GROMACS .gro file of C-alpha atoms in nm:
model
  251
    1UNK     CA    1   1.867  -1.265   4.777
    2UNK     CA    2   1.682  -1.085   5.052
    3UNK     CA    3   1.331  -1.148   5.179
    4UNK     CA    4   1.193  -0.988   4.861
    5UNK     CA    5   1.000  -1.254   4.668
    6UNK     CA    6   1.198  -1.340   4.354
    7UNK     CA    7   1.046  -1.292   4.009
    8UNK     CA    8   1.130  -1.498   3.704
    9UNK     CA    9   0.975  -1.345   3.391
   10UNK     CA   10   0.990  -1.469   3.034
   11UNK     CA   11   0.956  -1.226   2.743
   12UNK     CA   12   0.859  -1.431   2.440
   13UNK     CA   13   0.890  -1.132   2.203
   14UNK     CA   14   0.769  -1.207   1.848
   15UNK     CA   15   0.781  -1.584   1.886
   16UNK     CA   16   0.530  -1.870   1.911
   17UNK     CA   17   0.206  -1.940   1.732
   18UNK     CA   18  -0.101  -1.987   1.949
   19UNK     CA   19  -0.042  -2.364   1.952
   20UNK     CA   20   0.326  -2.323   2.039
   21UNK     CA   21   0.246  -2.077   2.316
   22UNK     CA   22  -0.013  -2.316   2.458
   23UNK     CA   23   0.229  -2.608   2.454
   24UNK     CA   24   0.504  -2.402   2.618
   25UNK     CA   25   0.293  -2.263   2.901
   26UNK     CA   26   0.139  -2.606   2.964
   27UNK     CA   27   0.489  -2.750   3.007
   28UNK     CA   28   0.592  -2.461   3.234
   29UNK     CA   29   0.289  -2.521   3.456
   30UNK     CA   30   0.444  -2.859   3.545
   31UNK     CA   31   0.795  -2.724   3.600
   32UNK     CA   32   0.783  -2.685   3.977
   33UNK     CA   33   0.874  -2.374   4.174
   34UNK     CA   34   1.107  -2.460   4.460
   35UNK     CA   35   1.192  -2.094   4.528
   36UNK     CA   36   0.827  -1.982   4.551
   37UNK     CA   37   0.910  -1.724   4.284
   38UNK     CA   38   0.655  -1.516   4.101
   39UNK     CA   39   0.652  -1.660   3.750
   40UNK     CA   40   0.551  -1.431   3.465
   41UNK     CA   41   0.527  -1.490   3.091
   42UNK     CA   42   0.478  -1.221   2.827
   43UNK     CA   43   0.343  -1.380   2.507
   44UNK     CA   44   0.259  -1.208   2.181
   45UNK     CA   45  -0.079  -1.034   2.173
   46UNK     CA   46  -0.233  -1.312   1.965
   47UNK     CA   47  -0.160  -1.568   2.236
   48UNK     CA   48  -0.256  -1.359   2.541
   49UNK     CA   49  -0.604  -1.506   2.572
   50UNK     CA   50  -0.509  -1.873   2.537
   51UNK     CA   51  -0.210  -1.838   2.771
   52UNK     CA   52  -0.428  -1.665   3.029
   53UNK     CA   53  -0.687  -1.943   3.005
   54UNK     CA   54  -0.427  -2.217   3.043
   55UNK     CA   55  -0.263  -2.050   3.344
   56UNK     CA   56  -0.586  -1.975   3.528
   57UNK     CA   57  -0.531  -2.235   3.802
   58UNK     CA   58  -0.150  -2.213   3.811
   59UNK     CA   59   0.109  -1.985   3.969
   60UNK     CA   60   0.195  -1.832   3.631
   61UNK     CA   61   0.102  -1.467   3.572
   62UNK     CA   62   0.057  -1.318   3.226
   63UNK     CA   63   0.203  -0.988   3.109
   64UNK     CA   64   0.149  -0.785   2.795
   65UNK     CA   65   0.468  -0.690   2.609
   66UNK     CA   66   0.357  -0.326   2.570
   67UNK     CA   67   0.048  -0.106   2.580
   68UNK     CA   68  -0.064   0.218   2.421
   69UNK     CA   69  -0.126   0.521   2.642
   70UNK     CA   70  -0.482   0.576   2.518
   71UNK     CA   71  -0.781   0.360   2.610
   72UNK     CA   72  -0.904   0.343   2.250
   73UNK     CA   73  -0.874   0.529   1.921
   74UNK     CA   74  -0.725   0.538   1.573
   75UNK     CA   75  -0.392   0.377   1.660
   76UNK     CA   76  -0.347   0.097   1.407
   77UNK     CA   77  -0.154  -0.207   1.539
   78UNK     CA   78  -0.150  -0.084   1.901
   79UNK     CA   79  -0.314  -0.249   2.202
   80UNK     CA   80  -0.482  -0.049   2.476
   81UNK     CA   81  -0.458  -0.125   2.848
   82UNK     CA   82  -0.828  -0.210   2.843
   83UNK     CA   83  -0.773  -0.465   2.564
   84UNK     CA   84  -0.470  -0.611   2.744
   85UNK     CA   85  -0.673  -0.660   3.060
   86UNK     CA   86  -0.966  -0.797   2.862
   87UNK     CA   87  -0.734  -1.061   2.714
   88UNK     CA   88  -0.627  -1.155   3.066
   89UNK     CA   89  -0.300  -0.971   3.127
   90UNK     CA   90  -0.237  -0.844   3.479
   91UNK     CA   91   0.102  -0.688   3.408
   92UNK     CA   92   0.275  -0.509   3.122
   93UNK     CA   93   0.631  -0.449   3.014
   94UNK     CA   94   0.704  -0.082   2.949
   95UNK     CA   95   1.026   0.061   2.808
   96UNK     CA   96   1.191  -0.256   2.681
   97UNK     CA   97   1.507  -0.162   2.494
   98UNK     CA   98   1.358  -0.284   2.167
   99UNK     CA   99   1.062  -0.050   2.217
  100UNK     CA  100   1.306   0.235   2.279
  101UNK     CA  101   1.554   0.162   2.000
  102UNK     CA  102   1.345  -0.005   1.727
  103UNK     CA  103   1.008   0.166   1.775
  104UNK     CA  104   1.128   0.502   1.904
  105UNK     CA  105   0.954   0.508   2.242
  106UNK     CA  106   1.078   0.820   2.420
  107UNK     CA  107   1.079   0.883   2.794
  108UNK     CA  108   0.772   1.103   2.743
  109UNK     CA  109   0.583   0.825   2.564
  110UNK     CA  110   0.685   0.571   2.826
  111UNK     CA  111   0.567   0.805   3.102
  112UNK     CA  112   0.224   0.818   2.938
  113UNK     CA  113   0.220   0.438   2.909
  114UNK     CA  114   0.301   0.400   3.279
  115UNK     CA  115   0.014   0.636   3.357
  116UNK     CA  116  -0.221   0.428   3.143
  117UNK     CA  117  -0.114   0.104   3.310
  118UNK     CA  118  -0.155   0.244   3.658
  119UNK     CA  119  -0.491   0.395   3.566
  120UNK     CA  120  -0.621   0.050   3.476
  121UNK     CA  121  -0.455  -0.151   3.749
  122UNK     CA  122  -0.190  -0.320   3.536
  123UNK     CA  123   0.131  -0.386   3.727
  124UNK     CA  124   0.431  -0.234   3.549
  125UNK     CA  125   0.766  -0.393   3.472
  126UNK     CA  126   0.966  -0.083   3.378
  127UNK     CA  127   1.280  -0.154   3.177
  128UNK     CA  128   1.599   0.052   3.183
  129UNK     CA  129   1.950   0.000   3.048
  130UNK     CA  130   2.249   0.146   2.870
  131UNK     CA  131   2.407   0.082   2.531
  132UNK     CA  132   2.763  -0.042   2.491
  133UNK     CA  133   2.877   0.308   2.391
  134UNK     CA  134   2.719   0.457   2.703
  135UNK     CA  135   2.882   0.196   2.926
  136UNK     CA  136   3.223   0.249   2.768
  137UNK     CA  137   3.180   0.623   2.825
  138UNK     CA  138   3.109   0.555   3.196
  139UNK     CA  139   2.756   0.694   3.157
  140UNK     CA  140   2.565   0.386   3.275
  141UNK     CA  141   2.403   0.535   3.584
  142UNK     CA  142   2.359   0.877   3.424
  143UNK     CA  143   2.155   0.710   3.151
  144UNK     CA  144   1.958   0.483   3.384
  145UNK     CA  145   1.879   0.758   3.635
  146UNK     CA  146   1.754   0.972   3.346
  147UNK     CA  147   1.531   0.690   3.224
  148UNK     CA  148   1.388   0.640   3.573
  149UNK     CA  149   1.347   1.010   3.647
  150UNK     CA  150   1.176   1.092   3.317
  151UNK     CA  151   0.985   0.770   3.265
  152UNK     CA  152   0.840   0.775   3.616
  153UNK     CA  153   0.797   1.153   3.642
  154UNK     CA  154   0.495   1.296   3.827
  155UNK     CA  155   0.401   0.974   4.008
  156UNK     CA  156   0.396   0.949   4.383
  157UNK     CA  157   0.560   0.672   4.579
  158UNK     CA  158   0.213   0.544   4.663
  159UNK     CA  159   0.116   0.530   4.295
  160UNK     CA  160   0.436   0.339   4.210
  161UNK     CA  161   0.394   0.090   4.493
  162UNK     CA  162   0.455  -0.257   4.350
  163UNK     CA  163   0.635  -0.140   4.035
  164UNK     CA  164   0.904  -0.379   3.913
  165UNK     CA  165   1.226  -0.244   3.761
  166UNK     CA  166   1.413  -0.450   3.503
  167UNK     CA  167   1.777  -0.363   3.433
  168UNK     CA  168   1.868  -0.484   3.087
  169UNK     CA  169   2.202  -0.368   2.948
  170UNK     CA  170   2.128  -0.320   2.579
  171UNK     CA  171   2.467  -0.463   2.485
  172UNK     CA  172   2.374  -0.794   2.651
  173UNK     CA  173   2.033  -0.854   2.493
  174UNK     CA  174   2.034  -1.131   2.237
  175UNK     CA  175   2.410  -1.101   2.192
  176UNK     CA  176   2.515  -1.389   2.413
  177UNK     CA  177   2.709  -1.137   2.623
  178UNK     CA  178   2.606  -1.108   2.985
  179UNK     CA  179   2.695  -0.857   3.250
  180UNK     CA  180   2.901  -1.035   3.512
  181UNK     CA  181   2.718  -1.101   3.838
  182UNK     CA  182   2.932  -0.828   3.996
  183UNK     CA  183   2.842  -0.581   3.718
  184UNK     CA  184   2.473  -0.665   3.760
  185UNK     CA  185   2.495  -0.622   4.137
  186UNK     CA  186   2.673  -0.288   4.102
  187UNK     CA  187   2.400  -0.142   3.879
  188UNK     CA  188   2.116  -0.295   4.081
  189UNK     CA  189   2.257  -0.147   4.401
  190UNK     CA  190   2.290   0.192   4.228
  191UNK     CA  191   1.929   0.174   4.108
  192UNK     CA  192   1.814   0.093   4.460
  193UNK     CA  193   2.016   0.387   4.593
  194UNK     CA  194   1.852   0.615   4.335
  195UNK     CA  195   1.505   0.494   4.437
  196UNK     CA  196   1.588   0.567   4.802
  197UNK     CA  197   1.698   0.918   4.708
  198UNK     CA  198   1.404   0.988   4.477
  199UNK     CA  199   1.136   0.831   4.698
  200UNK     CA  200   1.226   0.665   5.029
  201UNK     CA  201   1.447   0.391   5.169
  202UNK     CA  202   1.136   0.185   5.248
  203UNK     CA  203   1.022   0.209   4.884
  204UNK     CA  204   1.371   0.123   4.757
  205UNK     CA  205   1.403  -0.182   4.981
  206UNK     CA  206   1.059  -0.310   4.880
  207UNK     CA  207   1.102  -0.260   4.504
  208UNK     CA  208   1.215  -0.566   4.313
  209UNK     CA  209   1.481  -0.519   4.048
  210UNK     CA  210   1.524  -0.784   3.778
  211UNK     CA  211   1.828  -0.850   3.561
  212UNK     CA  212   1.769  -0.904   3.191
  213UNK     CA  213   2.035  -0.969   2.931
  214UNK     CA  214   2.119  -1.320   2.808
  215UNK     CA  215   2.012  -1.491   3.130
  216UNK     CA  216   2.066  -1.865   3.087
  217UNK     CA  217   2.028  -2.183   3.285
  218UNK     CA  218   2.408  -2.183   3.306
  219UNK     CA  219   2.448  -1.840   3.469
  220UNK     CA  220   2.125  -1.782   3.662
  221UNK     CA  221   2.255  -1.924   3.991
  222UNK     CA  222   2.544  -1.678   4.008
  223UNK     CA  223   2.326  -1.384   3.907
  224UNK     CA  224   2.051  -1.465   4.156
  225UNK     CA  225   2.305  -1.501   4.439
  226UNK     CA  226   2.363  -1.124   4.438
  227UNK     CA  227   2.181  -0.935   4.716
  228UNK     CA  228   2.023  -0.665   4.499
  229UNK     CA  229   1.918  -0.897   4.214
  230UNK     CA  230   1.557  -0.993   4.280
  231UNK     CA  231   1.488  -1.190   3.967
  232UNK     CA  232   1.541  -1.227   3.596
  233UNK     CA  233   1.377  -1.108   3.275
  234UNK     CA  234   1.457  -1.390   3.036
  235UNK     CA  235   1.447  -1.377   2.656
  236UNK     CA  236   1.562  -1.666   2.440
  237UNK     CA  237   1.569  -1.939   2.703
  238UNK     CA  238   1.215  -1.858   2.817
  239UNK     CA  239   1.107  -2.015   2.486
  240UNK     CA  240   1.255  -2.354   2.583
  241UNK     CA  241   1.050  -2.519   2.855
  242UNK     CA  242   1.325  -2.723   3.019
  243UNK     CA  243   1.572  -2.435   3.024
  244UNK     CA  244   1.320  -2.184   3.157
  245UNK     CA  245   1.214  -2.439   3.419
  246UNK     CA  246   1.576  -2.462   3.533
  247UNK     CA  247   1.593  -2.084   3.556
  248UNK     CA  248   1.271  -2.073   3.760
  249UNK     CA  249   1.423  -2.334   3.992
  250UNK     CA  250   1.757  -2.157   4.032
  251UNK     CA  251   1.990  -2.265   4.312
   0.00000   0.00000   0.00000
């Protein structure tokens, strides 16, 4: 770790009723934070309001799992950035691999979503990552650089100030497989090098890059020890208070 403030984020995906979300976040509020990390949870839309209310006087920040690129309109089942903010979210995930692969979000769509988030002052956690086939074909950085270039096209360094990048190898999400700490460090360093080339070294050094992909209480210490890993985007274990608390309080 460097002097960049670490981030530990939990993506709850399509889990938890309102009552379950409330119980989980209430437990997390008592978990401690020895690393002074930024703690973020991304509940389902139905629980955004209650989670925001329960975290009001805590260190926990609340993110939306996705937003639409329009402020309002005939977009059944979508949530606008205005609605996300109204429910209390201050951040949003954009480009999660499940949005790309299951829901068909293209780089062009994600670019419009980033624009919408920035327009309304929502901080962006922008997700990138390669499939197993792409990794085996040695196309990891080709894929990731394309996702960054296209997804963040037409924004200035100033506009992107504060953006968070999350590297999530698709082959390691929900599979129990995890990139080794060295593999994570290699890709994180390459992402930082790309940001320096595309923007500036100052921007690259300030931007926090999270690792996501089967992060567990049993492997978080090794992952977080790498110099270009600034945090974790946690899936399954963010749903278990004691395990997520251990991840927040990594060694």
